[in-house]
mmCIF file of C-alpha atoms and ligand atoms in Angstrom:
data_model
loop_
_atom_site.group_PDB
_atom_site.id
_atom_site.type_symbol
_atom_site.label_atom_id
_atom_site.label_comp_id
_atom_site.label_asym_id
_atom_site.label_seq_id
_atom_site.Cartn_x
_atom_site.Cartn_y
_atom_site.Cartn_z
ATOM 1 C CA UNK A 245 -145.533 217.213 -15.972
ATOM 2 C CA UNK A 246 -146.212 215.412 -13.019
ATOM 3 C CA UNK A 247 -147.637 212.119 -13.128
ATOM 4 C CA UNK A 248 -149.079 210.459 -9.925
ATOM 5 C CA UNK A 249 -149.679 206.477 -10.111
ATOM 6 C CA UNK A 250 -152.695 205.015 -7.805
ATOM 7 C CA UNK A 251 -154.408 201.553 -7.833
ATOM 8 C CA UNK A 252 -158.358 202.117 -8.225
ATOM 9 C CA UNK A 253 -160.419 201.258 -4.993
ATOM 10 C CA UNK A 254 -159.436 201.693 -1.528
ATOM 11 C CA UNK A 255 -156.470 203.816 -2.455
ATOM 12 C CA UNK A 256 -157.458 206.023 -5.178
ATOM 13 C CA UNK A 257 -160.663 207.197 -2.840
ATOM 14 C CA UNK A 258 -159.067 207.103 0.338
ATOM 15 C CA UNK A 259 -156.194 209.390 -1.548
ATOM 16 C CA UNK A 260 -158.435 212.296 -3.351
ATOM 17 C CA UNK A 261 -158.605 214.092 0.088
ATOM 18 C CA UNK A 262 -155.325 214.411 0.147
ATOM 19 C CA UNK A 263 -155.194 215.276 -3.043
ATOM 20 C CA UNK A 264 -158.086 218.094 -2.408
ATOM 21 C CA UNK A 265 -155.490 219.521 0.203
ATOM 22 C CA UNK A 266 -152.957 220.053 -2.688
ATOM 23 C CA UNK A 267 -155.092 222.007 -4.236
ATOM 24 C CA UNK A 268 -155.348 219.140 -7.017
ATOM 25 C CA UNK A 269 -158.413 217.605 -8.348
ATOM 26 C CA UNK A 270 -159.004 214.308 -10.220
ATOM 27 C CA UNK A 271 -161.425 215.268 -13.552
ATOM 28 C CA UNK A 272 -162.477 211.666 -14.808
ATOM 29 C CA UNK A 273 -163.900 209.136 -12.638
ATOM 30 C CA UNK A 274 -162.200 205.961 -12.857
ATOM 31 C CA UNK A 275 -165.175 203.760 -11.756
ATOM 32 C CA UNK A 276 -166.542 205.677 -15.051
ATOM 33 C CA UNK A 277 -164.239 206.066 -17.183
ATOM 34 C CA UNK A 278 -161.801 203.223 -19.148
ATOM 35 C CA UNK A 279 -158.893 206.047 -19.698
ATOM 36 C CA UNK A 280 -155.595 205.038 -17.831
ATOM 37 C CA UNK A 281 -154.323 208.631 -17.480
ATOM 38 C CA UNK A 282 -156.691 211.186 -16.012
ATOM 39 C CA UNK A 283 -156.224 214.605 -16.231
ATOM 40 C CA UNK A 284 -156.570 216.805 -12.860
ATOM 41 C CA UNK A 285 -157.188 220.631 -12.569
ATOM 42 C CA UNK A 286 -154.080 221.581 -12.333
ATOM 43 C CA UNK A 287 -152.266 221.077 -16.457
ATOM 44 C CA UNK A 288 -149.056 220.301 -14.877
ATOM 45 C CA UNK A 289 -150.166 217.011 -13.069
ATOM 46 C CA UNK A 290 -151.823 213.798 -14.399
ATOM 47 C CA UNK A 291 -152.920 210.326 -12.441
ATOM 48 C CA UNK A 292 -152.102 207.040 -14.090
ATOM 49 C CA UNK A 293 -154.246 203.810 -13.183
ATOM 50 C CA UNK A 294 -151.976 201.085 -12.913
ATOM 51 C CA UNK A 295 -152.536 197.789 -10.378
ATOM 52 C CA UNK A 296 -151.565 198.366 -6.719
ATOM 53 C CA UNK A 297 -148.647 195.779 -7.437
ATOM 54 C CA UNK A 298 -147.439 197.542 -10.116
ATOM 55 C CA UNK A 299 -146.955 200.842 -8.422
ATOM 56 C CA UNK A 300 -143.664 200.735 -6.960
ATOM 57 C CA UNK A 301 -142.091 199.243 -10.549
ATOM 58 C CA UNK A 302 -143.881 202.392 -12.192
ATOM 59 C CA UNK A 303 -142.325 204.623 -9.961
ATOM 60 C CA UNK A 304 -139.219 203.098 -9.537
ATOM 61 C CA UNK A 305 -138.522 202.936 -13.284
ATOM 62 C CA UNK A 306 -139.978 206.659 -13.733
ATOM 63 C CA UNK A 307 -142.633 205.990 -15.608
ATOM 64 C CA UNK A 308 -144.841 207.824 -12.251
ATOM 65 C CA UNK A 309 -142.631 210.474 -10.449
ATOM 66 C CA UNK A 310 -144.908 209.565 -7.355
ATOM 67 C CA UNK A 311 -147.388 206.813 -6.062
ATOM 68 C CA UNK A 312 -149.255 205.589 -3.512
ATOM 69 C CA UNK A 313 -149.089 202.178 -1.786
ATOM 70 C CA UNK A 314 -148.937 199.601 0.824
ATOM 71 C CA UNK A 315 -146.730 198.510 2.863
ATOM 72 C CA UNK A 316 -147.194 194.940 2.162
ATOM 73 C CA UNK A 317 -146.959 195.382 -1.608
ATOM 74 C CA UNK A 318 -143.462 197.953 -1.073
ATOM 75 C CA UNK A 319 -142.121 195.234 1.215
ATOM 76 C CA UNK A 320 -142.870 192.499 -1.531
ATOM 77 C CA UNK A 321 -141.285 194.462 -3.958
ATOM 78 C CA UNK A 322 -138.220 195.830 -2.185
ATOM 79 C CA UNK A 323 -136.941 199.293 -1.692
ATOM 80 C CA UNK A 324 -134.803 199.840 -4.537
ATOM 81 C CA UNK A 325 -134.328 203.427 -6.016
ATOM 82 C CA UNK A 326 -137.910 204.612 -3.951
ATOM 83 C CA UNK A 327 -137.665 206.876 -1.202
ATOM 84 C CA UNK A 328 -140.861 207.200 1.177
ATOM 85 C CA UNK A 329 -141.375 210.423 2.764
ATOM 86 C CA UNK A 330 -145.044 209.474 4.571
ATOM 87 C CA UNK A 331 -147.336 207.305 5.743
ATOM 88 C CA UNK A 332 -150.421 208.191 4.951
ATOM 89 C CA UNK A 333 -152.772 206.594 7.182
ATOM 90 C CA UNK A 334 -154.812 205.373 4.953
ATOM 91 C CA UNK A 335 -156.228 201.861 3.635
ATOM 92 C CA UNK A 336 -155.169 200.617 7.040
ATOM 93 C CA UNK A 337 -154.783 196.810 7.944
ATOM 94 C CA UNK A 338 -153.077 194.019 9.071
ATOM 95 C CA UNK A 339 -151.197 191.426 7.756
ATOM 96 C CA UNK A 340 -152.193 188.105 9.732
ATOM 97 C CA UNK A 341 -151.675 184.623 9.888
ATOM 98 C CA UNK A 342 -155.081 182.873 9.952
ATOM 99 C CA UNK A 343 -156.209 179.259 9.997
ATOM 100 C CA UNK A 344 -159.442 176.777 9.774
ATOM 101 C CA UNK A 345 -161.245 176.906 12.404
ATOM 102 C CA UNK A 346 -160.274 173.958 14.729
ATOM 103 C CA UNK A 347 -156.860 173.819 13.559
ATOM 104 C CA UNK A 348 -155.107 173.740 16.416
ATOM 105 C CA UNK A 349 -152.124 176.395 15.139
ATOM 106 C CA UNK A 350 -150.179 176.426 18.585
ATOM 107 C CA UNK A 351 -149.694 172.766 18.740
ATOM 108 C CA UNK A 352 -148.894 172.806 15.409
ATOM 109 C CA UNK A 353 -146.138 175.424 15.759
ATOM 110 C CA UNK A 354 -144.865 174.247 19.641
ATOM 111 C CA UNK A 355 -144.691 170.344 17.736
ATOM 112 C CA UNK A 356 -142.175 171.812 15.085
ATOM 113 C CA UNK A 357 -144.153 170.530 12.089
ATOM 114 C CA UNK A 358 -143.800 171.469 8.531
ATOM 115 C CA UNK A 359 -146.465 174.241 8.088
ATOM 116 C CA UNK A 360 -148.300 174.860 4.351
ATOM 117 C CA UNK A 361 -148.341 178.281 4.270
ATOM 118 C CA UNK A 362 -150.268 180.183 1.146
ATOM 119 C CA UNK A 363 -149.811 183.479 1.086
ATOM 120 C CA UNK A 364 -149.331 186.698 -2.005
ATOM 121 C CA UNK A 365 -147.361 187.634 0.707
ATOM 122 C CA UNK A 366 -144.554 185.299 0.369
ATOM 123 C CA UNK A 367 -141.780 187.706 1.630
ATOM 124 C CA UNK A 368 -143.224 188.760 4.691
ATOM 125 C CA UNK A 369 -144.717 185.224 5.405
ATOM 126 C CA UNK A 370 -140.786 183.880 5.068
ATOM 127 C CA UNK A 371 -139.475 186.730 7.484
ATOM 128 C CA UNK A 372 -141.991 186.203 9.718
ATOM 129 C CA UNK A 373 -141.635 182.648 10.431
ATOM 130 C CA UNK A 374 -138.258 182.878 9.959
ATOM 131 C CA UNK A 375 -137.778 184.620 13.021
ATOM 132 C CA UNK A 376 -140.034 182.741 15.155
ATOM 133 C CA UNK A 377 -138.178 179.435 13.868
ATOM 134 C CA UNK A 378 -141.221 177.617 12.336
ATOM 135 C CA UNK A 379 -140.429 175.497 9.079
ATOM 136 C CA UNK A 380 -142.810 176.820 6.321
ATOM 137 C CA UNK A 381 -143.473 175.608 3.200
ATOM 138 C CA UNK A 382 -145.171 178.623 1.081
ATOM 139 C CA UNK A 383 -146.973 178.261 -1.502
ATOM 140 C CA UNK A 384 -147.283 181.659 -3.470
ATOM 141 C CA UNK A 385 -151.007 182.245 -4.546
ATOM 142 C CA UNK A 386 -152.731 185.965 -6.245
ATOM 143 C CA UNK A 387 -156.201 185.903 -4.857
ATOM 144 C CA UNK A 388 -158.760 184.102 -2.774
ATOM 145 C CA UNK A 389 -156.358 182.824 -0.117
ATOM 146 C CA UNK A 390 -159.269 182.029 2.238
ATOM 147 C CA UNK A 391 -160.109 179.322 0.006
ATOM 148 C CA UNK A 392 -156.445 177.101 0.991
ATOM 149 C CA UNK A 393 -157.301 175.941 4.441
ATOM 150 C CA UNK A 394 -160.718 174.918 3.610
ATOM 151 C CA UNK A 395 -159.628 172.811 0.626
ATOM 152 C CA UNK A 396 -156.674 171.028 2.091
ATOM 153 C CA UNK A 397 -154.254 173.582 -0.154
ATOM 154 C CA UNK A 398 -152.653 175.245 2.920
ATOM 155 C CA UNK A 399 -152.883 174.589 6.904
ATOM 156 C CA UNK A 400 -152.682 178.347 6.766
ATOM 157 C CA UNK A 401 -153.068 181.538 5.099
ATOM 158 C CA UNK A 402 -150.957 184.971 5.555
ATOM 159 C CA UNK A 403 -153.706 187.497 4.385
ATOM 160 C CA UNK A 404 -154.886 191.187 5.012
ATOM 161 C CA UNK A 405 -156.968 191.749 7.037
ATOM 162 C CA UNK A 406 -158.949 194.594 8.122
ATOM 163 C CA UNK A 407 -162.704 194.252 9.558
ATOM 164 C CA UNK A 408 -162.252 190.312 9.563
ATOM 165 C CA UNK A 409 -165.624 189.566 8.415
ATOM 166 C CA UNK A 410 -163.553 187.703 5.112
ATOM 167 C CA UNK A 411 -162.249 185.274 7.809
ATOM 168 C CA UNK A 412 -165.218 184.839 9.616
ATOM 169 C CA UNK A 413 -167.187 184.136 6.464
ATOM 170 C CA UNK A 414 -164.975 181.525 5.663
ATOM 171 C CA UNK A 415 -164.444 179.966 9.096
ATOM 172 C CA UNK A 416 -161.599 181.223 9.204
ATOM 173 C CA UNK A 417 -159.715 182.709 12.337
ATOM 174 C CA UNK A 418 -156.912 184.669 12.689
ATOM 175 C CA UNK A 419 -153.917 183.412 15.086
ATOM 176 C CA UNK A 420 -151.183 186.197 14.910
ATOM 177 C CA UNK A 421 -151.012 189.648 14.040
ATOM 178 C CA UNK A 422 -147.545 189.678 11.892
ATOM 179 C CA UNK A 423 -147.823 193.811 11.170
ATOM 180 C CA UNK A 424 -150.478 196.974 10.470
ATOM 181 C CA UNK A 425 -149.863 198.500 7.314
ATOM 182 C CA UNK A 426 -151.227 201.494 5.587
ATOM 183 C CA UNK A 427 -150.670 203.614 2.467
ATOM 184 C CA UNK A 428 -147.160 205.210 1.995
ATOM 185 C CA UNK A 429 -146.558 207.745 -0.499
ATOM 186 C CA UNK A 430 -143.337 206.549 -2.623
ATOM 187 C CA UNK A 431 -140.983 208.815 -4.753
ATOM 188 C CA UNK A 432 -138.275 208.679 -7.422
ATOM 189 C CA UNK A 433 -135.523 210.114 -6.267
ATOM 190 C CA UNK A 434 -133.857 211.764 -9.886
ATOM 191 C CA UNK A 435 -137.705 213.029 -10.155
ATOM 192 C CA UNK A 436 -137.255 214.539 -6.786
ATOM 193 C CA UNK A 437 -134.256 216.114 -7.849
ATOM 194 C CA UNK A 438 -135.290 216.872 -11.376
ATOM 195 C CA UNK A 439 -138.646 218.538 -10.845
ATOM 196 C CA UNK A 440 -137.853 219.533 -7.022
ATOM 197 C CA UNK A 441 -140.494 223.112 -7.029
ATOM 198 C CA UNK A 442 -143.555 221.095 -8.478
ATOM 199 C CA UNK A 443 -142.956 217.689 -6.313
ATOM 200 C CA UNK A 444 -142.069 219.273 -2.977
ATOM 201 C CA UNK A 445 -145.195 221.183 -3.348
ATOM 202 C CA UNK A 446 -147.324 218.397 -3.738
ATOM 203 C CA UNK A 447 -145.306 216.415 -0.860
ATOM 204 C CA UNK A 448 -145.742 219.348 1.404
ATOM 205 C CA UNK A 449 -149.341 219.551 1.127
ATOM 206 C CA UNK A 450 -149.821 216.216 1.751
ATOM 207 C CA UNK A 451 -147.498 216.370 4.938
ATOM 208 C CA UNK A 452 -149.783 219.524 5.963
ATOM 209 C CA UNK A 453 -153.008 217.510 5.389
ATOM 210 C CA UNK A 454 -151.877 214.687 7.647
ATOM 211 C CA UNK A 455 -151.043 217.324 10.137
ATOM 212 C CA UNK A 456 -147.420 216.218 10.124
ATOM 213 C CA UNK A 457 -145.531 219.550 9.400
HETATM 214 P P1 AMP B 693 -162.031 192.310 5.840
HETATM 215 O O1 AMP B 693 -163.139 191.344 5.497
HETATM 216 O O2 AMP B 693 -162.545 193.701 6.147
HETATM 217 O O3 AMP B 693 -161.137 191.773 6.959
HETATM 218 O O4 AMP B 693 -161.112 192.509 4.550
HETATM 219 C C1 AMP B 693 -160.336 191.469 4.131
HETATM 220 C C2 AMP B 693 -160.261 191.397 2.626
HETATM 221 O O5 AMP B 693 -160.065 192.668 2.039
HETATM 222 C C3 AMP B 693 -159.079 190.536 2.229
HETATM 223 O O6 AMP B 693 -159.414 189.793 1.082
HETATM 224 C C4 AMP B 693 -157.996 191.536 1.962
HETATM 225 O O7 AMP B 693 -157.110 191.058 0.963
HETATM 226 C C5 AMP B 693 -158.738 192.790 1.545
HETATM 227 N N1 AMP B 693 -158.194 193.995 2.178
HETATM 228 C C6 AMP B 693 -158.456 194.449 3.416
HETATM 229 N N2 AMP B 693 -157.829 195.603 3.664
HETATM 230 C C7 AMP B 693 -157.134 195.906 2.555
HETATM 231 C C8 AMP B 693 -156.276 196.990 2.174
HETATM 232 N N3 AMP B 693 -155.995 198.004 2.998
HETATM 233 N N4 AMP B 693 -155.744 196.957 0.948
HETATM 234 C C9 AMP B 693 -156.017 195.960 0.100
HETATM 235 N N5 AMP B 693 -156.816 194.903 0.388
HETATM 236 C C10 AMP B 693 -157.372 194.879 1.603
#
């Protein structure tokens, strides 16, 4: 058995044409349905629904031989034990720094004051300021980061950010691009070498369907 952890959403949709391309098709809905393991077509393979966080831990540990997800959330995690064959160009975005509007971020930065920072991101918010030599203080928050400028929380937020119409909504702009991410498709190594037919064919279509072999 094969089993193949996605997050519902973005991912999961954006991943069932790839999936089509291996010949393998997802039989529940998970909009639908409240199961956590769906079957597919093919009797060998099965998708669990775990949370986009959680997918690197599930594949790392085995408990998914494969799974799909961001960058940001496989750089918050760290690396350990999960090699990434592709990038999958999909769920593309950026991770940015963004402020209130009016806040004057350059001064700010060129003064050498203490920033707030909140970010979920608080890896890539420390490496990134890090290396520009700009004194953060983060403050590690799980959702609804627009909401720490405007209250006083943060002077700024490290987000995604894709069409930017969250920012904008929330007078919000964004004041440096830190990175683009996009979907990567991560694999246990003693899976890969355990169940190497079944996995490679299922990596290999993918690669095909991305046009990248
Ligand atoms: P947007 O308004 O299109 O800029 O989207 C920004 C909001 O969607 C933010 O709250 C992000 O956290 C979330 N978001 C955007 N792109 C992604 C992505 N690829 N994966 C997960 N969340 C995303």
């Amino acid at each position: 058995m094969i089993t193949l952890a996605l997050s519902k959403g973005r991912i999961f949709d954006e991943t069932l044409p790839l999936l089509k391309a291996a010949g393998i098709e997802v039989l529940d809905d998970p909009e639908k349905t409240r199961k956590l393991i769906l079957a597919t077509n093919q009797p060998d393979v099965r998708v669990v629904l775990v949370r986009a966080t959680d997918v690197p831990t599930y594949v790392q540990y085995g408990g998914a031989d494969l799974g799909i997800t961001g960058l940001d959330t496989l750089i918050e995690h760290g690396n350990d034990g999960l090699y990434q064959p592709l990038d999958l160009q999909i769920a593309k975005c950026r991770v940015s720094v963004a402020v209130r509007e009016g806040f004057d971020y350059a001064a700010a930065v060129r003064q050498g004051a203490r920033l707030r920072v909140a970010t979920k991101y608080v890896a890539i918010a420390r490496d990134f300021f890090a290396a520009k030599g700009v004194h953060v203080d983060l403050i590690k928050l799980y959702g609804s980061m627009e909401l720490a400028p405007l209250t006083g929380l943060a002077d700024a937020i490290v987000d995604l950010v894709s069409t930017g119409n969250t920012l904008k909504a929330n007078n919000l702009v964004e004041v440096e691009r830190i990175m683009d991410i996009s979907s990567r498709l991560v694999v246990n190594q003693a899976a890969l070498k355990l169940k190497r037919e079944p996995m490679r064919r299922i990596i290999d279509a993918f690669s095909r369907a991305l046009g990248q072999s």
